[in-house]
Tab-separated table of C-alpha atoms in Angstrom:
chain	number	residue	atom	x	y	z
A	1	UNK	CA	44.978	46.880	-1.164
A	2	UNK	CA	48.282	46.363	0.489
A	3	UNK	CA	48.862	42.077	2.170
A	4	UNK	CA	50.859	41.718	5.081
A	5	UNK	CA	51.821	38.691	7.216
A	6	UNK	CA	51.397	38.296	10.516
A	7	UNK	CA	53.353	35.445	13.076
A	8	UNK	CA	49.988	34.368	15.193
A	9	UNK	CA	50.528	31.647	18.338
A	10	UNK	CA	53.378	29.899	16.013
A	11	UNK	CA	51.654	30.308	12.561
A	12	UNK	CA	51.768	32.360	10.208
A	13	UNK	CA	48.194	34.010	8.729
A	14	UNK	CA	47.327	36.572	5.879
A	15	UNK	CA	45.911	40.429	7.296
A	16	UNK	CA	44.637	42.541	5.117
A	17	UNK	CA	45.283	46.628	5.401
A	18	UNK	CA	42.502	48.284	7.674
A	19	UNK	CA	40.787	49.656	4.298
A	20	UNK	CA	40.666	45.921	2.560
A	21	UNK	CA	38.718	44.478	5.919
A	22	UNK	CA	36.415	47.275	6.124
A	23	UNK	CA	35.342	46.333	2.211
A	24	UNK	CA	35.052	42.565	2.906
A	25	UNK	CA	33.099	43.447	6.186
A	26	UNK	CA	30.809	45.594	3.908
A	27	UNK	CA	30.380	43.174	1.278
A	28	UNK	CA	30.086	40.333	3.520
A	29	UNK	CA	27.078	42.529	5.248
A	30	UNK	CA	25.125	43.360	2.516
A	31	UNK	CA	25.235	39.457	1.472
A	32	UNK	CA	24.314	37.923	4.808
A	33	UNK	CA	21.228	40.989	4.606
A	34	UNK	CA	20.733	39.502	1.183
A	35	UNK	CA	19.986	36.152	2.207
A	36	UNK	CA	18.682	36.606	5.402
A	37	UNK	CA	15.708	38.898	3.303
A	38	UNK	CA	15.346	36.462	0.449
A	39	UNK	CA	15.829	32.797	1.799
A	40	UNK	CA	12.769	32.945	4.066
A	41	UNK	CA	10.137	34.718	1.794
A	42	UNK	CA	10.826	31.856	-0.493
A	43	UNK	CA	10.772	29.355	1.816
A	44	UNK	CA	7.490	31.160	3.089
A	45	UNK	CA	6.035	31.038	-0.213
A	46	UNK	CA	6.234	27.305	-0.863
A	47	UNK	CA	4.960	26.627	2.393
A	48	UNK	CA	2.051	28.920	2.756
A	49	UNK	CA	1.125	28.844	-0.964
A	50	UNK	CA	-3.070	28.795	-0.746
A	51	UNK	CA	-4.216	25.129	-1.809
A	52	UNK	CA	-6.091	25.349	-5.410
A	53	UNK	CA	-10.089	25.091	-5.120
A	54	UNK	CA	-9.210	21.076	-6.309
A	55	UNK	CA	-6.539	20.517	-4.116
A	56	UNK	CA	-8.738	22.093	-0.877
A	57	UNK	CA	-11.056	19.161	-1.908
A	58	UNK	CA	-9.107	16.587	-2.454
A	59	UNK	CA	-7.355	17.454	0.916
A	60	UNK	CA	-10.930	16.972	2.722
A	61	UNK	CA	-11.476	13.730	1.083
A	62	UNK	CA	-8.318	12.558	1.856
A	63	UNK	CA	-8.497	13.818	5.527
A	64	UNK	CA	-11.833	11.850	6.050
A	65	UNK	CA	-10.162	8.169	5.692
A	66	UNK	CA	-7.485	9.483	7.508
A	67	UNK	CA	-9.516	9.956	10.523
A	68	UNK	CA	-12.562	7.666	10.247
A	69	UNK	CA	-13.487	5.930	13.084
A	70	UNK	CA	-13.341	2.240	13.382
A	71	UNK	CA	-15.989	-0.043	14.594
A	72	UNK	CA	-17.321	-3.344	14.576
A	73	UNK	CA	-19.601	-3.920	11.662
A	74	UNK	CA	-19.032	-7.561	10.864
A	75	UNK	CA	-21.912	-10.313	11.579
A	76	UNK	CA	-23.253	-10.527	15.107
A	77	UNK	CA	-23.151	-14.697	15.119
A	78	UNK	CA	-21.759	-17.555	13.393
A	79	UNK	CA	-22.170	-21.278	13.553
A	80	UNK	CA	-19.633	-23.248	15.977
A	81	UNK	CA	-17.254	-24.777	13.607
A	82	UNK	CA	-16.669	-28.495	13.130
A	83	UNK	CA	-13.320	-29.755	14.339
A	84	UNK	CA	-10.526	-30.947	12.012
A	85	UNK	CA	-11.391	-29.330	8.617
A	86	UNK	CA	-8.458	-29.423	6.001
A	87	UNK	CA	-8.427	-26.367	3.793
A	88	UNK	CA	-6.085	-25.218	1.247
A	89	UNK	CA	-5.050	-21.413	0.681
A	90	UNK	CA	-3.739	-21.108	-2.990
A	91	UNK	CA	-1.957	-18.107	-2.375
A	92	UNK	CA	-1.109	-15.877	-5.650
A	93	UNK	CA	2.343	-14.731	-4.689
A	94	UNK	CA	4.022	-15.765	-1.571
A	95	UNK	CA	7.051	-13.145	-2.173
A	96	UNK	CA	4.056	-10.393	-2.161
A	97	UNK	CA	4.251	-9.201	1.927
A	98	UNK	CA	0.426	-8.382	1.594
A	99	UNK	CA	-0.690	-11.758	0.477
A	100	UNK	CA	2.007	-13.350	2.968
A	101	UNK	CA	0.454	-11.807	5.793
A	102	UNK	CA	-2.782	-12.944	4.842
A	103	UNK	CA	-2.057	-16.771	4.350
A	104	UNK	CA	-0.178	-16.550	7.773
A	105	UNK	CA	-3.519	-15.080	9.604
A	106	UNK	CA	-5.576	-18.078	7.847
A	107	UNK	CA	-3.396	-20.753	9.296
A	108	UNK	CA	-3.635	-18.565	12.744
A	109	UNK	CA	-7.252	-18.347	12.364
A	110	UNK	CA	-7.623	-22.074	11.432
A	111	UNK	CA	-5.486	-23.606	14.807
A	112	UNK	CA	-7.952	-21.833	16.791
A	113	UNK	CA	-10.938	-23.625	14.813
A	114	UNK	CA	-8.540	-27.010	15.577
A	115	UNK	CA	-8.537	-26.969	11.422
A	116	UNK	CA	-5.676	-28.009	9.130
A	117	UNK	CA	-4.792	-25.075	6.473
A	118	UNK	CA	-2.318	-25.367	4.312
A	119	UNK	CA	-0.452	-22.694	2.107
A	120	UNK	CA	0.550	-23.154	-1.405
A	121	UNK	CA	1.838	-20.482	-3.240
A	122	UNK	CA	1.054	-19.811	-6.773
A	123	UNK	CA	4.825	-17.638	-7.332
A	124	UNK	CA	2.961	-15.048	-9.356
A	125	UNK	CA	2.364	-17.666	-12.295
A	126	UNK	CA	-1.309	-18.748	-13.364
A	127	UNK	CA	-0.082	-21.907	-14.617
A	128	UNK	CA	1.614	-22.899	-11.081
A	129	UNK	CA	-1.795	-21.462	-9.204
A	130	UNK	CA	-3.891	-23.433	-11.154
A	131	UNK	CA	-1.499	-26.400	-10.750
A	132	UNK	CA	-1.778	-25.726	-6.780
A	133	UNK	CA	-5.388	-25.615	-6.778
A	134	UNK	CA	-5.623	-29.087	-9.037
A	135	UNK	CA	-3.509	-30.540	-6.580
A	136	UNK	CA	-5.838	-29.050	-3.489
A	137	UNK	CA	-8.711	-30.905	-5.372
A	138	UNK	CA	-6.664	-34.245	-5.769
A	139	UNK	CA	-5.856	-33.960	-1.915
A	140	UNK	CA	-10.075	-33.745	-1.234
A	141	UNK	CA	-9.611	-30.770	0.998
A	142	UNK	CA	-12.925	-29.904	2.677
A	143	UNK	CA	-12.230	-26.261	1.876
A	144	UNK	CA	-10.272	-24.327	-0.673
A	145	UNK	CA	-9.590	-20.498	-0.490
A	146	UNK	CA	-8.029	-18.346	-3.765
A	147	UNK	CA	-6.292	-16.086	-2.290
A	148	UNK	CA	-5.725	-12.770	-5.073
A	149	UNK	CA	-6.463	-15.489	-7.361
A	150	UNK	CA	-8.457	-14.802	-10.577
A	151	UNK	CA	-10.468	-17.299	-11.148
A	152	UNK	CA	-10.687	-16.786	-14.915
A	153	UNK	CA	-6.862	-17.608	-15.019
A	154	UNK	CA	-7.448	-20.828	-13.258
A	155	UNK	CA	-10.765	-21.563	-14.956
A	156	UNK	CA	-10.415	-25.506	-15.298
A	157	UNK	CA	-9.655	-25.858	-11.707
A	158	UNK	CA	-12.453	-24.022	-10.409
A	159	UNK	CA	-14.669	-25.894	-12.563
A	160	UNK	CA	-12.965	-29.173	-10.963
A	161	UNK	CA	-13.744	-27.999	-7.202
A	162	UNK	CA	-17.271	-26.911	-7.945
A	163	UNK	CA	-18.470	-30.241	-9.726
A	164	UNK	CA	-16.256	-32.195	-6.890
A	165	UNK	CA	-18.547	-30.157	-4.309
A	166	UNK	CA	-15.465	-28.727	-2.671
A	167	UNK	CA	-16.539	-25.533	-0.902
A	168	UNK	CA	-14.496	-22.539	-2.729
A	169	UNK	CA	-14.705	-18.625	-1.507
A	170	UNK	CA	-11.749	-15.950	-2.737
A	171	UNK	CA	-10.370	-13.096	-0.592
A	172	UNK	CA	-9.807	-10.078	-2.842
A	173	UNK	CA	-10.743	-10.629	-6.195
A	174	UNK	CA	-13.354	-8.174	-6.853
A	175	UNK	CA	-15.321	-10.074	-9.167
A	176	UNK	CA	-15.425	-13.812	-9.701
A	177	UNK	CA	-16.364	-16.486	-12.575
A	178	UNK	CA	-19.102	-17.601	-11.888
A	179	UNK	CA	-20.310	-14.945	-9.866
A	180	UNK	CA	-21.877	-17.461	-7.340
A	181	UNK	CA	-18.291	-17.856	-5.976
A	182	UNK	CA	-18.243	-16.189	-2.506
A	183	UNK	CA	-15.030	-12.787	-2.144
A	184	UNK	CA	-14.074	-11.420	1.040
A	185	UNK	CA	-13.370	-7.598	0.046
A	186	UNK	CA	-13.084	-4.125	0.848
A	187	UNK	CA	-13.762	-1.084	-1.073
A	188	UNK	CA	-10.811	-0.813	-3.578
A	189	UNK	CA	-12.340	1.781	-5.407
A	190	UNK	CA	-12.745	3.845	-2.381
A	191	UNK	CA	-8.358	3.321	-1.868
A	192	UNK	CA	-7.661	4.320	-4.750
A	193	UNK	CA	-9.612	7.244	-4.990
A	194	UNK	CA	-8.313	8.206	-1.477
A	195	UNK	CA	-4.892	8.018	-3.038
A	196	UNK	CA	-5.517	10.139	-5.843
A	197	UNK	CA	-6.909	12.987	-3.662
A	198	UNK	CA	-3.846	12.649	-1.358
A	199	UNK	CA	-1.480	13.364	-4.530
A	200	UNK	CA	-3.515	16.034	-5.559
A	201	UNK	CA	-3.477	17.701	-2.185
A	202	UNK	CA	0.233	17.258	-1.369
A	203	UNK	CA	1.001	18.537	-4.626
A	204	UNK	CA	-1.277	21.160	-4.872
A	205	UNK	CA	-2.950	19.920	-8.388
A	206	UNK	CA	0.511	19.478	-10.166
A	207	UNK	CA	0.542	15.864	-10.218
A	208	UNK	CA	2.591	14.051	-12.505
A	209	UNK	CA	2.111	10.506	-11.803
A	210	UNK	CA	3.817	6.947	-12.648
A	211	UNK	CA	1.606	4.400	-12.561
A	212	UNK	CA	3.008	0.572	-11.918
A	213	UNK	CA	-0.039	-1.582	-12.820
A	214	UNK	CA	0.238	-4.989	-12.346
A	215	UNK	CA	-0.913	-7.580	-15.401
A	216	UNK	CA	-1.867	-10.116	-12.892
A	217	UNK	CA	-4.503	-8.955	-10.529
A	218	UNK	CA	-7.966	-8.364	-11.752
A	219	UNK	CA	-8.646	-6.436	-8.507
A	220	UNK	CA	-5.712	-4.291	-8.908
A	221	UNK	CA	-6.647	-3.288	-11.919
A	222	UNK	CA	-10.321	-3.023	-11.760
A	223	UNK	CA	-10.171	-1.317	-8.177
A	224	UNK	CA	-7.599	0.585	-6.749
A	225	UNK	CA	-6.380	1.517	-10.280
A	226	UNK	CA	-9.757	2.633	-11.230
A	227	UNK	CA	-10.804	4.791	-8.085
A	228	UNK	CA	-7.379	6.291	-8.548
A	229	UNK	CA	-7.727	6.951	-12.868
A	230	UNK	CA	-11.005	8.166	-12.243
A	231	UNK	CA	-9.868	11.087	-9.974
A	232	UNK	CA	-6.619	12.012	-11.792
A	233	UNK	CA	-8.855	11.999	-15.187
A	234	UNK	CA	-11.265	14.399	-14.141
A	235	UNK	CA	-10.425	17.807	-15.715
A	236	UNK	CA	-12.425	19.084	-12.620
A	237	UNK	CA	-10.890	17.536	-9.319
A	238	UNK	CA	-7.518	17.980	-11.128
A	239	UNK	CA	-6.745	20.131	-14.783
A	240	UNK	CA	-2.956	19.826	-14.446
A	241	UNK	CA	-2.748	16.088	-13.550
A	242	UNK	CA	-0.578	13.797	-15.547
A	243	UNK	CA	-0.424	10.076	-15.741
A	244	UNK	CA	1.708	7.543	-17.483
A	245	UNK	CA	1.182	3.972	-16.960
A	246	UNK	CA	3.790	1.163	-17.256
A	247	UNK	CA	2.411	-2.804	-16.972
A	248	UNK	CA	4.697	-5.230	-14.895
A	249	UNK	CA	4.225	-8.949	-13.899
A	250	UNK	CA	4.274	-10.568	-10.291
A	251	UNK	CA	6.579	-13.187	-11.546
A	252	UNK	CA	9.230	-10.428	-11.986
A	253	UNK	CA	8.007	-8.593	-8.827
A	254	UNK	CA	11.605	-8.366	-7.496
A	255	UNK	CA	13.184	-6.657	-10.823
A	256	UNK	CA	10.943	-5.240	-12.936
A	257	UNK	CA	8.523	-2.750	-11.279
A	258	UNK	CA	11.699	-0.837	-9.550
A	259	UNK	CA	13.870	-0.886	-13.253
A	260	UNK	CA	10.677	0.720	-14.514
A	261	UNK	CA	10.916	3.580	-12.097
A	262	UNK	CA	14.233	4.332	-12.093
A	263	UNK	CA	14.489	4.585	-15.932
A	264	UNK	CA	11.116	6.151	-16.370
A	265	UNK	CA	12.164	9.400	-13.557
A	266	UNK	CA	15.614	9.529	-14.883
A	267	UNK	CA	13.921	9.973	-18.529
A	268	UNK	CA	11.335	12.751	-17.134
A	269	UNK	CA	12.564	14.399	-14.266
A	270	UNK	CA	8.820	16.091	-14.078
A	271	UNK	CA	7.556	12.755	-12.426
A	272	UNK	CA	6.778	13.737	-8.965
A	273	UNK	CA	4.461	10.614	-7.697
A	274	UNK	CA	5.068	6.784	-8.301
A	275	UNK	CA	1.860	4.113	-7.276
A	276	UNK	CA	1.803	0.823	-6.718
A	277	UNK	CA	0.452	-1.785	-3.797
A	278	UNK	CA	3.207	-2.116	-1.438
A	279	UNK	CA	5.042	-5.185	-2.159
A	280	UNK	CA	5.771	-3.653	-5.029
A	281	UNK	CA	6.102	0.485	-3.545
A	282	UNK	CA	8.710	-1.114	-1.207
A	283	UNK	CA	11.025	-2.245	-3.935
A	284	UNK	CA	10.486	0.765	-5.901
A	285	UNK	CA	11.615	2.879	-2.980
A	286	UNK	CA	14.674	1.082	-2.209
A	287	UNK	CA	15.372	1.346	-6.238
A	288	UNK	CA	15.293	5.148	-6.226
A	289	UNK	CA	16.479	5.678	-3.168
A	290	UNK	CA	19.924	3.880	-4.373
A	291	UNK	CA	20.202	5.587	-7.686
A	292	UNK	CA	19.639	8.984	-5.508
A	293	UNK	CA	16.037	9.746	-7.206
A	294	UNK	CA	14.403	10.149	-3.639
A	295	UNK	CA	14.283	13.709	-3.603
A	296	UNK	CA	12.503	14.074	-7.065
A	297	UNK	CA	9.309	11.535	-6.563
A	298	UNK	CA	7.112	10.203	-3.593
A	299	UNK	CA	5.359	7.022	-3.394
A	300	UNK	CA	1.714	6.216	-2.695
A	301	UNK	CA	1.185	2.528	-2.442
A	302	UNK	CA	-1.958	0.667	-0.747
A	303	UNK	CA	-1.446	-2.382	1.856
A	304	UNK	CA	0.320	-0.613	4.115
A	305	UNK	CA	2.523	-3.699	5.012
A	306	UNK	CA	5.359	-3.325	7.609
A	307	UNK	CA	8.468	-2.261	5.359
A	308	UNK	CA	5.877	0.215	3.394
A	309	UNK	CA	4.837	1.916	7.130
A	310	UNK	CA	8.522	2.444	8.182
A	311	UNK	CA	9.810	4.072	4.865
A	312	UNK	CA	6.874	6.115	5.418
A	313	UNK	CA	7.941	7.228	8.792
A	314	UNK	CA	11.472	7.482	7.595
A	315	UNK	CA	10.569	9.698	4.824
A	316	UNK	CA	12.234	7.263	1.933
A	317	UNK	CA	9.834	7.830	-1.210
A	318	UNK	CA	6.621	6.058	0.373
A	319	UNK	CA	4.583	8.796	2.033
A	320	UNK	CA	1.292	7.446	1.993
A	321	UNK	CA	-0.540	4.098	2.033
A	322	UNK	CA	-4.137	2.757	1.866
A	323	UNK	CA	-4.630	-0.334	4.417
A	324	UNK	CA	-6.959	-2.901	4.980
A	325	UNK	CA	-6.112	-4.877	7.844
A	326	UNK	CA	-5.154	-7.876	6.069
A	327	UNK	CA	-5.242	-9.889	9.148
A	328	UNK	CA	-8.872	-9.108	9.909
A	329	UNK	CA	-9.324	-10.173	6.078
A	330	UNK	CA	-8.225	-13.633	6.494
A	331	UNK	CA	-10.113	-14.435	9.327
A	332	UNK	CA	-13.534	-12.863	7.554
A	333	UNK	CA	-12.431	-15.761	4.594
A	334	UNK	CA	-12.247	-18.242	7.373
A	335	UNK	CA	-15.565	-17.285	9.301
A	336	UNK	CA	-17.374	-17.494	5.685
A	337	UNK	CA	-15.383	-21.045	4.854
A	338	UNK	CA	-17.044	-21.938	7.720
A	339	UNK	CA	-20.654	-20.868	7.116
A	340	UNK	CA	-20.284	-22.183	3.103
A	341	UNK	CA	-18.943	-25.868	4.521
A	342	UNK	CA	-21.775	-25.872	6.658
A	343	UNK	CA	-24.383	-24.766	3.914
A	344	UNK	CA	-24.980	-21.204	5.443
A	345	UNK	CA	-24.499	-18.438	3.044
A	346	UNK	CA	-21.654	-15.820	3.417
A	347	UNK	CA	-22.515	-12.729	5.183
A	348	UNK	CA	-20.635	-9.406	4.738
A	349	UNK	CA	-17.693	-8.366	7.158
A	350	UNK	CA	-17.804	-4.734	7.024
A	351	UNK	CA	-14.126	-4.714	6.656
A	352	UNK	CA	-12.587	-1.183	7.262
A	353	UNK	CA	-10.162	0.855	5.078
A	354	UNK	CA	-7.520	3.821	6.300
A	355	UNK	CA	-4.978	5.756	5.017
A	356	UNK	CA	-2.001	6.431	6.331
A	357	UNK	CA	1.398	9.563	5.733
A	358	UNK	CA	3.804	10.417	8.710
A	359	UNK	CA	1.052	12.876	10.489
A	360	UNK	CA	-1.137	9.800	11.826
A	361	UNK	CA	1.465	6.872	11.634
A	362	UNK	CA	1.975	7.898	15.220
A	363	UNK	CA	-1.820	5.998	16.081
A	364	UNK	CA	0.039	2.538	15.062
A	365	UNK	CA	1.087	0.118	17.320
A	366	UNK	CA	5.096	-1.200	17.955
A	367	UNK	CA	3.061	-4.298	16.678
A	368	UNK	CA	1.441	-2.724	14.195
A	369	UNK	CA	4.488	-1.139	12.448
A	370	UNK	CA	6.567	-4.318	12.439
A	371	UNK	CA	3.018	-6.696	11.068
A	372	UNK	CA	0.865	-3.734	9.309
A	373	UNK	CA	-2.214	-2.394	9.967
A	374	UNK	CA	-4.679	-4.312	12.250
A	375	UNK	CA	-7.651	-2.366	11.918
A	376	UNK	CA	-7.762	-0.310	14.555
A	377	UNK	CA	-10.186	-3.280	16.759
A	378	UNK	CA	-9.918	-6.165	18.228
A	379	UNK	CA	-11.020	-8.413	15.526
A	380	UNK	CA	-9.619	-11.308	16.519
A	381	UNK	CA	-11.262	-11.382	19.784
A	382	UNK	CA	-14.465	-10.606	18.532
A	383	UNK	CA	-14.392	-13.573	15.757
A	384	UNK	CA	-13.509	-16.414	18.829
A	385	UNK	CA	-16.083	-15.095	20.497
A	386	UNK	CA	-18.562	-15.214	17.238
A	387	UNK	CA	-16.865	-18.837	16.667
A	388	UNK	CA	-17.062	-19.858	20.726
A	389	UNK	CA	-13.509	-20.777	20.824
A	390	UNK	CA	-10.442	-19.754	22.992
A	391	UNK	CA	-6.960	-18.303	22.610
């Protein structure tokens, strides 16, 4: 093919002979007809590829806490509280969004009772939570709340507050020692299941899941983690699902859960799906989304806390959460405080559970997204009106 040059506007360009562009025009054709045939039926086939007879079920369960409707189904009365109650909240981790949140609604929920509650935060350590709820003892508060406390980790201080008669309840700790210990819960079970089913859908059966389990919380790992094993394990909701589990502790909340997840998809790039609760999901997320490991792995966490709802909406790792409305939580410990201090027995508080991806984060409040889930009801009016009290 024979070159010439060609002075163009004051520069100088490269022709071809009439026989060299008609080649390149050709080739160039029969490319662009290349891709424009291929590109799309493989893009079509990833997109429309028919769910598995698993994943079509796990999609329907998933769907049905997605859309659930909300109602009232806490207690219809409650005694009129007494007037200038102390009560401690020994908080497990204050670092940990979801049990921040809670301990900020107790102290909310207490000012309207014209209470005293107080915060102490156990930093993810047994020893310092049962130090904090020693000291709660040796201060005679007239009520004490553990809040994702074990109470066989702080054993001799529980054992302290019930022979001092100090009124004790728990907010999520599944299970207590003794049992006769009042716990404001939800159905973990039910979360993590919901999770599981959401993988399986979204992946279409082929997951292969990281699991971060925390060492710390009994109902972490006796709830959530066992709705979500249960699923994942059975050969018949899901025959291709993988799981590897990796233990962390909340005292290294800020370090270790995300250097776990980083090393553990850079060793096996087949890792599509890390899980956590969302104090830890959130720093997981940031973690791979700075090593550029975002595009090979999602996130399903449970909480739903603020950060976790916008890097869901954002589409940074996180792509679905399970939420209780932690608010509504702490102000179902308080209205049972109340009932125990007056020697009335707890009642249950038919707290409600959701899940959440980008397709319904729409339904959340400006409020909402920047404090987390509320439930979907106005709980707290509904609890001053139980209580008598105003704004």
């Amino acid at each position: 093919m024979k070159t010439v040059w060609r002075t163009i506007g004051g520069s100088v360009r490269k022709a071809q002979s009439r026989s060299a562009m008609t080649f390149k025009r050709a080739v160039l054709a029969c490319a662009a007809t290349l891709v424009a045939v291929l590109t799309p039926v493989s893009a079509s086939v990833a997109a429309d590829a028919p769910l598995t007879p698993e994943a079509s079920a796990a999609k329907v369960a998933a769907e049905q806490l997605m859309t659930a409707k909300i109602e009232w189904r806490g207690p219809s009365s409650s005694s009129k509280p007494i007037v200038g109650k102390r009560i401690a909240v020994v908080s497990c981790c204050e670092a940990a969004d979801g049990a921040a949140r809670a301990s900020r609604a107790m102290v909310e929920a207490g000012k309207a009772l014209g209470w005293q509650v107080n915060v102490l935060d156990g930093r993810g350590d047994p020893q310092e939570q049962n130090k904090a709820l020693n000291s709660a003892i040796d201060a005679k508060y007239d009520g004490i709340v553990l809040e994702f406390v074990d109470t066989t980790t702080v054993s001799d201080g529980v054992a302290r507050a019930l022979k001092a008669k100090i009124p004790l309840i728990t907010l999520g700790t599944l299970k207590n020692t003794p049992d006769s210990i009042p716990d404001v819960s939800w159905d973990y079970a039910k979360h993590g299941e919901a999770l599981a089913n959401y993988m399986i859908w979204k992946s279409n059966g082929n997951v292969n899941a990281l699991i971060l389990l925390n060492t710390d919380l009994y109902v972490t790992r006796n709830g959530q983690w066992v709705g979500t094993k249960n699923v994942l394990t059975d050969s018949k909701k899901c025959k291709d699902c993988k799981v590897t589990v990796k233990e962390w502790a909340m005292a290294n909340i800020d370090t270790q859960p995300s250097s776990i997840a980083s090393a553990a998809v850079q060793a096996n790039p087949k890792i599509n799906w890390t899980w956590c609760f969302d104090a830890c999901m959130s720093r997981v997320s940031r973690a791979l989304v700075a090593s550029d490991l975002a595009a090979k792995v999602r996130g399903a966490g449970f909480d739903c806390n603020a950060e976790s709802l916008q890097l869901i909406k954002d589409g940074q790792v996180e792509a679905v959460c399970a939420a209780d409305p932690r608010e509504w939580d702490a102000y179902a410990v308080i209205d049972n405080l109340n009932r125990l201090m007056q020697g009335q027995p707890t009642v249950n508080q038919g707290i409600p559970v959701r899940l959440f991806d980008k397709t319904n984060i729409g339904m959340l409040s400006d409020y909402e997204m920047s404090h987390g889930w509320q439930g979907g009801y106005d709980f707290r009016a509904a609890y001053r009106k139980l209580w008598g009290v105003q704004k």
